[in-house]
Short mmCIF file of C-alpha atoms in Angstrom, two decimals:
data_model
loop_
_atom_site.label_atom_id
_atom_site.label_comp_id
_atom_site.label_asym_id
_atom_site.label_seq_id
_atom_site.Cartn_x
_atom_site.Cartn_y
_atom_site.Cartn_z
CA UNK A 4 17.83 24.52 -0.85
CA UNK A 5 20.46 21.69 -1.35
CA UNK A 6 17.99 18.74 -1.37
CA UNK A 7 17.51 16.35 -3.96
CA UNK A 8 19.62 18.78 -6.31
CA UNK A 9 22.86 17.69 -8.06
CA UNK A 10 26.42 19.82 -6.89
CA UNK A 11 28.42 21.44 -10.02
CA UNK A 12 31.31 22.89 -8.82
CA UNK A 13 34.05 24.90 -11.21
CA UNK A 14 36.87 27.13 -11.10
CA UNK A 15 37.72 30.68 -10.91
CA UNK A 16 40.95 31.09 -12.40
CA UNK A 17 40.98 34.89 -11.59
CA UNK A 18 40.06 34.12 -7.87
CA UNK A 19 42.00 31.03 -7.69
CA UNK A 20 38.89 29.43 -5.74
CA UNK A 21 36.22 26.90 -6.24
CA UNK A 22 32.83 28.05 -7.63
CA UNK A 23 29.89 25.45 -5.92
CA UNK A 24 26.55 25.55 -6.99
CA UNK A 25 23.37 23.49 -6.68
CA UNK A 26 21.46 22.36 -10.09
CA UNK A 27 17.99 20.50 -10.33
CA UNK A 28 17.87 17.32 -11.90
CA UNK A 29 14.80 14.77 -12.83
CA UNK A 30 14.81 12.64 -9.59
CA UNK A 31 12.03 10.61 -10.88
CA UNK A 32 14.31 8.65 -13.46
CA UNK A 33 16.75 7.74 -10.46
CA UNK A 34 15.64 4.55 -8.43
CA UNK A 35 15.99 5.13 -4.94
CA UNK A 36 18.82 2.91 -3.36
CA UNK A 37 20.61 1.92 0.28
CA UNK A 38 23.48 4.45 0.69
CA UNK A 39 25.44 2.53 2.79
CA UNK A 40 29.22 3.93 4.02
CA UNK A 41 29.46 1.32 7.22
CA UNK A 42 30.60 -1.70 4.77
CA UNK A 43 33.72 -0.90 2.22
CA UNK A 44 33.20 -1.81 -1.92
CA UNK A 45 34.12 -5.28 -2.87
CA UNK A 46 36.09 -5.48 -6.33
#
């Protein structure tokens, strides 16, 4: 249900909460790449 979709997420003023929702996007235009979180961004 969550794979390969995109996460929108907005707020409810009158609840005072979060909204979080899942929206399809067009994968194919997206090269795949290494998703790496062992080795910290150099600048």
């Amino acid at each position: 249900e969550k794979f390969m979709r995109t996460t929108v997420v907005s707020f409810d003023a009158a609840n005072s909460e979060p909204e979080v929702s899942y929206r399809e996007f067009e994968h194919s235009l997206i090269k795949p790449r290494l998703r790496n979180y062992a080795v910290a961004k150099k600048e």
